[in-house]
CSV table of C-alpha atoms in Angstrom, one decimal:
chain,number,residue,atom,x,y,z
M,168,MET,CA,102.7,147.1,35.6
M,169,SER,CA,100.9,144.8,37.5
M,170,ASP,CA,102.3,142.1,40.1
M,171,TYR,CA,101.1,138.5,38.8
M,172,TYR,CA,101.1,137.5,42.2
M,173,GLN,CA,98.8,140.2,43.6
M,174,LEU,CA,96.4,139.9,40.6
M,175,LEU,CA,95.8,136.0,41.6
M,176,GLY,CA,96.0,136.8,45.4
M,177,VAL,CA,98.6,134.5,46.1
M,178,SER,CA,102.1,134.5,47.9
M,179,ARG,CA,105.5,134.6,46.0
M,180,ASP,CA,106.3,130.8,47.0
M,181,ALA,CA,102.7,129.7,46.3
M,182,GLY,CA,102.8,125.9,44.8
M,183,ALA,CA,101.3,124.8,41.4
M,184,ASP,CA,98.1,123.6,42.8
M,185,ASP,CA,97.5,126.9,44.9
M,186,ILE,CA,98.2,129.1,41.7
M,187,LYS,CA,95.7,127.0,39.6
M,188,LYS,CA,93.0,127.4,42.4
M,189,ALA,CA,93.4,130.8,42.8
M,190,TYR,CA,93.0,131.3,39.2
M,191,ARG,CA,90.1,129.3,38.6
M,192,LYS,CA,87.9,131.2,41.1
M,193,LEU,CA,89.0,134.4,39.5
M,194,ALA,CA,88.6,133.2,36.1
M,195,LEU,CA,84.9,132.0,36.9
M,196,GLU,CA,84.2,135.3,38.5
M,197,TYR,CA,85.3,137.6,35.7
M,198,HIS,CA,84.6,135.4,32.6
M,199,PRO,CA,82.5,137.4,30.1
M,200,ASP,CA,80.1,134.9,29.8
M,201,ARG,CA,79.1,135.2,33.2
M,202,ASN,CA,79.2,139.3,33.1
M,203,GLN,CA,77.0,139.8,30.0
M,204,GLY,CA,80.0,140.6,28.0
M,205,SER,CA,81.4,143.6,30.2
M,206,ALA,CA,84.3,145.3,28.9
M,207,GLU,CA,85.6,145.6,32.5
M,208,SER,CA,85.3,141.9,33.2
M,209,GLU,CA,86.9,140.8,30.0
M,210,ALA,CA,90.0,142.9,30.8
M,211,ARG,CA,90.2,141.5,34.2
M,212,PHE,CA,89.7,137.9,32.7
M,213,LYS,CA,92.8,138.6,30.4
M,214,GLU,CA,95.0,139.8,33.4
M,215,VAL,CA,94.3,136.9,35.7
M,216,THR,CA,94.9,134.4,32.7
M,217,GLU,CA,98.1,136.1,31.8
M,218,ALA,CA,99.5,136.0,35.2
M,219,TYR,CA,98.4,132.3,35.8
M,220,GLU,CA,100.0,131.3,32.2
M,221,VAL,CA,103.2,132.9,33.4
M,222,LEU,CA,103.3,131.7,36.8
M,223,ARG,CA,101.9,127.9,36.1
M,224,ASP,CA,105.3,127.6,33.9
M,225,PRO,CA,108.5,127.2,35.9
M,226,GLU,CA,110.7,128.7,33.2
M,227,LYS,CA,108.4,131.8,32.5
M,228,ARG,CA,107.9,132.1,36.2
M,229,ALA,CA,111.7,132.1,37.0
M,230,LEU,CA,112.2,134.8,34.2
M,231,TYR,CA,109.4,136.9,35.6
M,232,ASP,CA,110.7,136.6,39.4
M,233,ASN,CA,114.5,137.5,38.2
M,234,TYR,CA,113.3,140.2,35.5
M,235,GLY,CA,109.8,141.1,35.8
M,236,GLU,CA,107.6,141.5,33.1
M,237,GLN,CA,110.5,142.9,30.7
M,238,GLY,CA,112.2,139.5,31.3
M,239,LEU,CA,109.3,138.1,29.3
M,240,LYS,CA,109.6,140.5,26.2
M,241,GLY,CA,110.9,139.1,22.9
M,242,GLY,CA,109.6,135.5,23.0
M,243,ALA,CA,106.6,133.6,21.5
M,244,GLY,CA,103.3,132.4,22.5
M,245,PRO,CA,101.0,133.7,25.3
M,246,GLY,CA,101.9,134.8,28.9
M,247,GLY,CA,103.4,138.0,27.9
M,248,PHE,CA,105.8,136.7,25.4
M,249,GLY,CA,104.6,138.1,22.4
M,250,GLY,CA,101.4,140.3,23.3
M,251,PHE,CA,98.8,138.4,25.2
M,252,ASP,CA,95.2,139.1,24.0
M,253,PHE,CA,91.7,138.1,24.7
M,254,SER,CA,91.7,135.1,22.6
M,255,ASP,CA,94.7,133.7,24.3
M,256,ALA,CA,92.9,134.3,27.5
M,257,ILE,CA,90.1,132.0,26.4
M,258,GLU,CA,92.4,129.4,25.0
M,259,VAL,CA,94.1,128.9,28.4
M,260,PHE,CA,90.9,128.8,30.4
M,261,MET,CA,89.3,126.4,27.9
M,262,ARG,CA,92.6,124.2,28.0
M,263,ASP,CA,92.8,123.8,31.7
M,264,PHE,CA,89.0,124.1,32.8
M,265,GLY,CA,86.8,123.6,29.7
M,266,GLY,CA,85.7,119.9,30.1
M,267,PHE,CA,83.5,118.3,33.1
M,268,GLY,CA,83.1,114.6,34.1
M,269,GLY,CA,82.1,112.0,31.4
M,270,LEU,CA,82.3,114.6,28.6
M,271,GLU,CA,85.0,115.7,26.1
M,272,ASP,CA,87.2,118.5,27.2
M,273,LEU,CA,86.2,121.8,25.9
M,274,PHE,CA,87.4,124.8,23.9
M,275,ARG,CA,90.6,123.3,22.5
M,276,GLY,CA,91.7,126.6,20.9
M,277,GLY,CA,91.4,127.5,17.1
M,278,GLY,CA,93.3,129.3,14.9
M,279,ALA,CA,96.8,129.5,13.6
M,280,ARG,CA,98.6,128.4,16.6
M,281,THR,CA,96.9,124.8,16.0
M,282,ARG,CA,98.3,124.2,12.4
M,283,GLY,CA,101.5,123.0,11.1
M,284,ARG,CA,103.9,125.2,9.1
M,285,GLY,CA,102.3,125.8,5.7
M,286,GLN,CA,98.9,124.2,6.7
M,287,PRO,CA,95.7,126.5,6.5
M,288,PRO,CA,94.2,127.8,9.7
M,289,ARG,CA,91.9,125.9,11.7
M,290,GLY,CA,88.3,127.5,11.7
M,291,GLN,CA,87.0,129.4,15.0
M,292,ASN,CA,85.0,128.0,17.6
M,293,VAL,CA,81.3,129.0,17.6
M,294,ARG,CA,79.4,129.5,20.9
M,295,VAL,CA,75.9,128.7,21.6
M,296,ARG,CA,73.8,129.3,24.6
M,297,ILE,CA,71.1,126.7,25.2
M,298,PRO,CA,68.5,127.3,28.1
M,299,VAL,CA,67.8,124.1,30.3
M,300,THR,CA,64.9,123.7,32.9
M,301,LEU,CA,65.7,121.7,36.3
M,302,LYS,CA,63.3,118.9,35.1
M,303,GLU,CA,65.7,118.5,31.9
M,304,VAL,CA,68.5,118.5,34.3
M,305,LEU,CA,66.8,115.7,36.3
M,306,SER,CA,66.6,113.3,33.5
M,307,GLY,CA,68.8,114.7,30.5
M,308,VAL,CA,67.8,115.9,27.1
M,309,THR,CA,68.3,116.2,23.6
M,310,LYS,CA,67.9,119.6,22.4
M,311,ARG,CA,68.2,120.7,18.8
M,312,ILE,CA,70.0,123.8,17.9
M,313,ARG,CA,70.2,126.2,14.8
M,314,VAL,CA,73.5,127.8,14.2
M,315,GLN,CA,75.1,130.0,11.3
M,316,LEU,CA,78.5,128.5,10.2
M,317,LEU,CA,80.8,129.2,7.7
M,318,GLU,CA,80.9,126.6,5.1
M,319,GLU,CA,83.4,126.0,2.4
M,320,CYS,CA,82.5,128.2,-0.9
M,321,GLU,CA,81.1,125.9,-3.6
M,322,THR,CA,81.9,128.4,-6.2
M,323,CYS,CA,85.7,128.3,-5.7
M,324,GLU,CA,85.7,124.7,-3.6
M,325,GLY,CA,87.3,126.4,-0.8
M,326,SER,CA,90.4,128.0,-2.6
M,327,GLY,CA,89.3,131.8,-2.2
M,328,ALA,CA,90.4,132.3,-6.0
M,329,ALA,CA,88.2,132.9,-8.7
M,330,PRO,CA,87.2,129.8,-11.0
M,331,GLY,CA,89.8,129.0,-13.4
M,332,THR,CA,92.5,130.6,-11.4
M,333,GLU,CA,94.8,129.4,-8.5
M,334,PRO,CA,96.2,130.9,-5.3
M,335,GLU,CA,99.7,131.9,-5.3
M,336,THR,CA,102.7,131.2,-3.3
M,337,CYS,CA,103.4,134.1,-0.9
M,338,SER,CA,106.6,135.7,-2.1
M,339,GLN,CA,107.5,137.2,1.4
M,340,CYS,CA,107.6,133.7,3.5
M,341,GLY,CA,108.0,131.3,0.4
M,342,GLY,CA,104.7,129.4,1.2
M,343,THR,CA,105.6,128.7,5.1
M,344,GLY,CA,103.2,131.1,6.4
M,345,GLU,CA,105.9,132.3,8.9
M,346,GLU,CA,108.5,134.8,9.1
M,347,ARG,CA,111.1,135.6,11.7
M,348,VAL,CA,111.2,138.7,13.6
M,349,VAL,CA,114.2,140.0,15.6
M,350,GLN,CA,113.5,142.0,18.7
M,351,ARG,CA,116.2,143.8,20.9
M,352,SER,CA,116.0,144.6,24.2
M,353,ALA,CA,118.2,145.4,27.4
M,354,PHE,CA,118.7,141.7,27.9
M,355,GLY,CA,119.8,140.7,24.5
M,356,GLN,CA,118.6,140.1,20.9
M,357,PHE,CA,115.6,137.5,20.5
M,358,VAL,CA,114.5,136.1,17.4
M,359,SER,CA,110.7,135.0,17.2
M,360,VAL,CA,108.4,133.2,14.8
M,361,ALA,CA,105.4,135.0,13.8
M,362,PRO,CA,102.6,134.6,11.0
M,363,CYS,CA,103.7,136.1,7.7
M,364,ARG,CA,102.2,139.7,7.4
M,365,GLN,CA,101.8,139.5,3.8
M,366,CYS,CA,99.7,136.1,3.7
M,367,ARG,CA,98.4,136.3,7.6
M,368,GLY,CA,100.2,133.1,7.9
M,369,GLU,CA,98.4,131.3,4.9
M,370,GLY,CA,101.4,130.6,2.8
M,371,GLN,CA,99.4,131.7,-0.3
M,372,VAL,CA,98.0,134.9,-1.7
M,373,ILE,CA,95.1,135.3,-4.1
M,374,GLY,CA,95.4,137.4,-7.1
M,375,GLU,CA,91.9,137.1,-8.4
M,376,PRO,CA,89.3,136.6,-5.4
M,377,CYS,CA,86.3,134.4,-6.0
M,378,PRO,CA,83.3,136.5,-6.8
M,379,THR,CA,81.1,134.7,-4.2
M,380,CYS,CA,83.1,134.6,-1.2
M,381,ARG,CA,85.3,137.8,-2.1
M,382,GLY,CA,88.4,135.5,-1.5
M,383,ASP,CA,87.7,134.1,2.0
M,384,SER,CA,87.3,130.8,0.7
M,385,ARG,CA,83.8,130.2,3.0
M,386,THR,CA,80.1,131.3,2.8
M,387,ARG,CA,77.8,131.5,5.8
M,388,ALA,CA,74.9,129.0,5.8
M,389,GLU,CA,72.4,127.7,8.6
M,390,LYS,CA,72.7,124.4,10.2
M,391,GLU,CA,70.6,122.1,12.7
M,392,LEU,CA,72.4,120.0,15.1
M,393,ASP,CA,71.3,117.8,18.1
M,394,VAL,CA,73.0,118.3,21.4
M,395,GLU,CA,73.0,115.6,24.1
M,396,ILE,CA,72.7,117.1,27.5
M,397,PRO,CA,73.6,114.7,30.2
M,398,ALA,CA,71.5,114.7,33.6
M,399,GLY,CA,72.8,116.6,36.4
M,400,VAL,CA,74.6,119.6,34.5
M,401,SER,CA,74.9,123.1,35.9
M,402,SER,CA,75.4,126.5,34.3
M,403,GLU,CA,79.1,125.9,35.0
M,404,ASN,CA,79.2,123.4,32.7
M,405,PHE,CA,80.2,123.4,28.7
M,406,ILE,CA,79.6,120.7,26.0
M,407,THR,CA,81.9,120.8,22.9
M,408,LEU,CA,80.8,119.5,19.5
M,409,ARG,CA,84.3,118.7,18.2
M,410,GLY,CA,85.0,119.6,14.7
M,411,GLN,CA,81.4,121.0,14.0
M,412,GLY,CA,82.0,124.6,13.9
M,413,ASN,CA,83.3,127.1,11.4
M,414,VAL,CA,85.5,125.8,8.4
M,415,GLY,CA,89.0,127.2,8.4
M,416,PRO,CA,90.3,129.7,5.7
M,417,GLY,CA,91.4,128.0,2.7
M,418,GLY,CA,90.0,124.6,3.6
M,419,GLY,CA,91.4,124.4,7.1
M,420,PRO,CA,90.0,122.1,9.5
M,421,ARG,CA,86.8,122.9,11.2
M,422,GLY,CA,86.5,124.7,14.7
M,423,ASP,CA,84.2,123.5,17.5
M,424,ILE,CA,80.7,124.4,18.7
M,425,VAL,CA,80.6,125.1,22.5
M,426,VAL,CA,77.4,125.0,24.1
M,427,LEU,CA,77.0,127.1,27.0
M,428,LEU,CA,74.3,125.8,29.4
M,429,ASP,CA,72.1,127.9,31.1
M,430,VAL,CA,70.1,126.1,33.8
M,431,GLU,CA,67.0,128.3,35.1
M,432,GLU,CA,66.6,129.1,38.9
M,433,ASP,CA,63.7,127.8,40.9
M,434,SER,CA,61.6,130.4,42.9
M,435,ARG,CA,61.1,127.8,45.7
M,436,LEU,CA,63.9,125.0,45.0
M,437,LYS,CA,67.3,126.4,45.7
M,438,ARG,CA,70.2,124.2,44.5
M,439,ASP,CA,72.9,123.1,46.2
M,440,GLY,CA,75.0,120.9,43.9
M,441,ALA,CA,72.8,117.7,43.7
M,442,HIS,CA,70.8,118.8,46.7
M,443,LEU,CA,67.5,120.9,46.5
M,444,LEU,CA,66.7,123.4,49.4
M,445,LEU,CA,63.1,124.5,50.5
M,446,GLU,CA,61.8,126.7,53.1
M,447,LEU,CA,58.3,125.5,54.0
M,448,PRO,CA,55.7,127.2,56.3
M,449,VAL,CA,53.6,125.0,58.3
M,450,THR,CA,50.8,125.7,60.9
M,451,TYR,CA,51.4,125.5,64.5
M,452,SER,CA,48.8,122.6,64.6
M,453,VAL,CA,50.9,120.7,62.4
M,454,ALA,CA,54.3,121.4,63.8
M,455,ALA,CA,52.8,120.5,67.3
M,456,LEU,CA,50.5,117.5,66.3
M,457,GLY,CA,52.3,116.3,63.2
M,458,GLY,CA,50.7,115.6,59.7
M,459,GLN,CA,51.4,115.2,56.0
M,460,VAL,CA,52.1,118.2,53.9
M,461,ARG,CA,52.4,118.5,50.2
M,462,VAL,CA,56.0,120.0,48.9
M,463,PRO,CA,57.0,121.2,45.6
M,464,THR,CA,59.6,118.8,43.8
M,465,VAL,CA,61.3,119.0,40.3
M,466,GLU,CA,58.9,116.3,39.1
M,467,GLY,CA,55.9,117.8,40.9
M,468,GLU,CA,54.7,117.5,44.5
M,469,ALA,CA,55.6,114.8,47.1
M,470,ASP,CA,54.2,114.2,50.5
M,471,LEU,CA,56.3,115.0,53.6
M,472,ASN,CA,55.8,113.9,57.0
M,473,VAL,CA,56.0,116.2,59.7
M,474,PRO,CA,56.8,114.5,63.2
M,475,ALA,CA,54.8,115.8,66.2
M,476,GLY,CA,56.8,118.4,68.0
M,477,THR,CA,58.8,119.7,65.1
M,478,GLN,CA,60.4,123.2,66.0
M,479,SER,CA,60.8,126.0,63.6
M,480,GLY,CA,63.9,125.9,62.0
M,481,SER,CA,64.2,122.1,61.9
M,482,VAL,CA,65.3,120.5,58.7
M,483,LEU,CA,63.7,117.6,57.1
M,484,ARG,CA,65.3,115.2,54.6
M,485,MET,CA,63.5,113.6,51.6
M,486,ARG,CA,66.0,111.1,50.2
M,487,ALA,CA,66.6,111.1,46.4
M,488,LEU,CA,64.5,114.0,45.5
M,489,GLY,CA,67.2,116.2,44.6
M,490,LEU,CA,68.9,116.3,41.3
M,491,PRO,CA,71.3,113.6,39.9
M,492,GLU,CA,75.2,113.7,40.2
M,493,LEU,CA,76.8,114.6,36.9
M,494,ASN,CA,78.6,111.5,36.4
M,495,GLY,CA,75.6,109.1,37.5
M,496,ARG,CA,76.9,108.4,41.1
M,497,GLY,CA,73.5,109.0,42.8
M,498,ARG,CA,70.9,111.6,43.2
M,499,GLY,CA,71.0,114.4,46.0
M,500,ASP,CA,68.2,114.7,48.7
M,501,LEU,CA,65.5,117.8,49.2
M,502,LEU,CA,66.0,119.4,52.5
M,503,VAL,CA,63.2,121.0,53.9
M,504,ARG,CA,63.5,123.7,56.4
M,505,ILE,CA,60.4,124.0,58.7
M,506,HIS,CA,58.9,127.6,59.6
M,507,VAL,CA,55.9,127.4,62.0
M,508,TRP,CA,53.7,130.0,60.5
M,509,THR,CA,51.5,132.4,62.6
M,510,SER,CA,48.3,133.9,61.4
M,511,GLN,CA,48.2,137.7,61.6
M,512,SER,CA,44.2,137.8,61.9
M,513,VAL,CA,42.3,135.4,64.6
M,514,GLY,CA,39.0,135.7,65.3
M,515,GLY,CA,35.8,133.7,66.2
M,516,GLU,CA,36.0,130.0,67.1
M,517,GLU,CA,39.5,129.9,66.2
M,518,ARG,CA,40.3,132.7,68.9
M,519,GLU,CA,38.2,130.9,71.7
M,520,LEU,CA,40.3,127.8,70.9
M,521,LEU,CA,43.6,129.8,71.2
M,522,GLU,CA,42.6,131.3,74.3
M,523,ARG,CA,41.8,128.0,75.8
M,524,LEU,CA,45.1,126.3,74.6
M,525,ARG,CA,47.0,129.3,76.3
M,526,GLU,CA,45.5,128.2,79.6
M,527,LEU,CA,46.5,124.6,78.9
M,528,GLU,CA,49.8,124.7,77.0
M,529,SER,CA,53.1,124.3,78.7
M,530,PRO,CA,55.3,127.3,79.0
M,531,ALA,CA,58.0,128.0,76.3
M,532,PRO,CA,61.8,127.6,77.3
M,533,GLU,CA,63.6,130.7,78.8
M,534,SER,CA,66.0,130.8,75.5
M,535,LEU,CA,67.2,128.9,72.7
M,536,GLU,CA,70.7,128.5,71.3
M,537,ASP,CA,71.5,131.0,68.5
M,538,GLU,CA,72.6,129.1,65.4
M,539,GLY,CA,72.6,131.8,63.4
M,540,GLU,CA,71.9,132.3,59.6
M,541,ARG,CA,75.3,132.2,58.2
M,542,GLY,CA,76.5,129.0,56.6
M,543,PHE,CA,73.2,127.3,57.8
M,544,TRP,CA,72.5,125.3,54.9
M,545,SER,CA,76.1,124.3,54.8
M,546,ARG,CA,76.1,122.8,58.0
M,547,VAL,CA,72.8,121.1,57.3
M,548,LYS,CA,74.5,119.5,54.4
M,549,GLU,CA,77.3,118.3,56.3
M,550,ALA,CA,74.9,117.0,59.1
M,551,PHE,CA,73.1,114.8,56.5
M,552,SER,CA,75.9,113.9,54.5
M,553,PRO,CA,76.5,109.9,54.4
């Protein structure tokens, strides 16, 4: 038995905002899409989501605080009330954290829980991963995807029954798709409503299945769709194509297509939100005398003016050469950290000039303040913030 507060790393008197913040951090860390489908991460993701779903709800939290997990048994729905599984965890995460600025919210859960009594279930969501380059992040892009979807069977027109026959009303639930389940515990008797076990919540049973779809009412087909990817996205963002996923069984409404964005990393330009960070080596003569150097950008190259007397470790700011903000509020900067490069092989005339320079140059200071590397770019970003 796990302690929900310990799972989320919050105190027992934590507020709703602290609980939500702690859950979001852990959910992003353990989300299976960020861990190559790791079974261990999936289990951990389910655990922290179950804890969050209980603690975010005042009534469930009160039951848990008073009686522990046993107090949650016998009810219906996620959060420990009726058996919390991975699909429940995904629904909770998508519901609270799926969307991002300017686009529709993401992953509104599909399946039986979204339908009314006696209505066919909603189709499952389909997830697609799309690679995106930094250059495409800069301007936005439209990408065409090809997906395999479950479409309504043409032979039975979505009924699942062989031509000339019809599905029959379920004798177990009378067509409601639901049955009442009585559970007893130390705290009394609980009555919950669950999908009918005979018709699996559909309210109908098929006596003679369709020969094409074998009673499923759907067949698989390939479809091409265009996805509008706005400028400024990152790998943490998702896009939902509402109502374009799989058709539900028995003519149920379509689920969604959820597009996961995989933004590439650049070998030289490190991304920090809308800003780009670059480590740039320059020669001693450029640092001492100043000069113009070419630096890489998302769009190609740009000229950077290095002032005379630039010290190694100095950061130069190139305005509006970063990436756009997701909501179109502006564009970040390119922050260039200068490293004075020292040649490891000096000879001939170059050595003679350096020997002469050693005789003429001013002495170095005895010490420099040790800034340290930890949090360096964070301090730089703060210093250059408007």
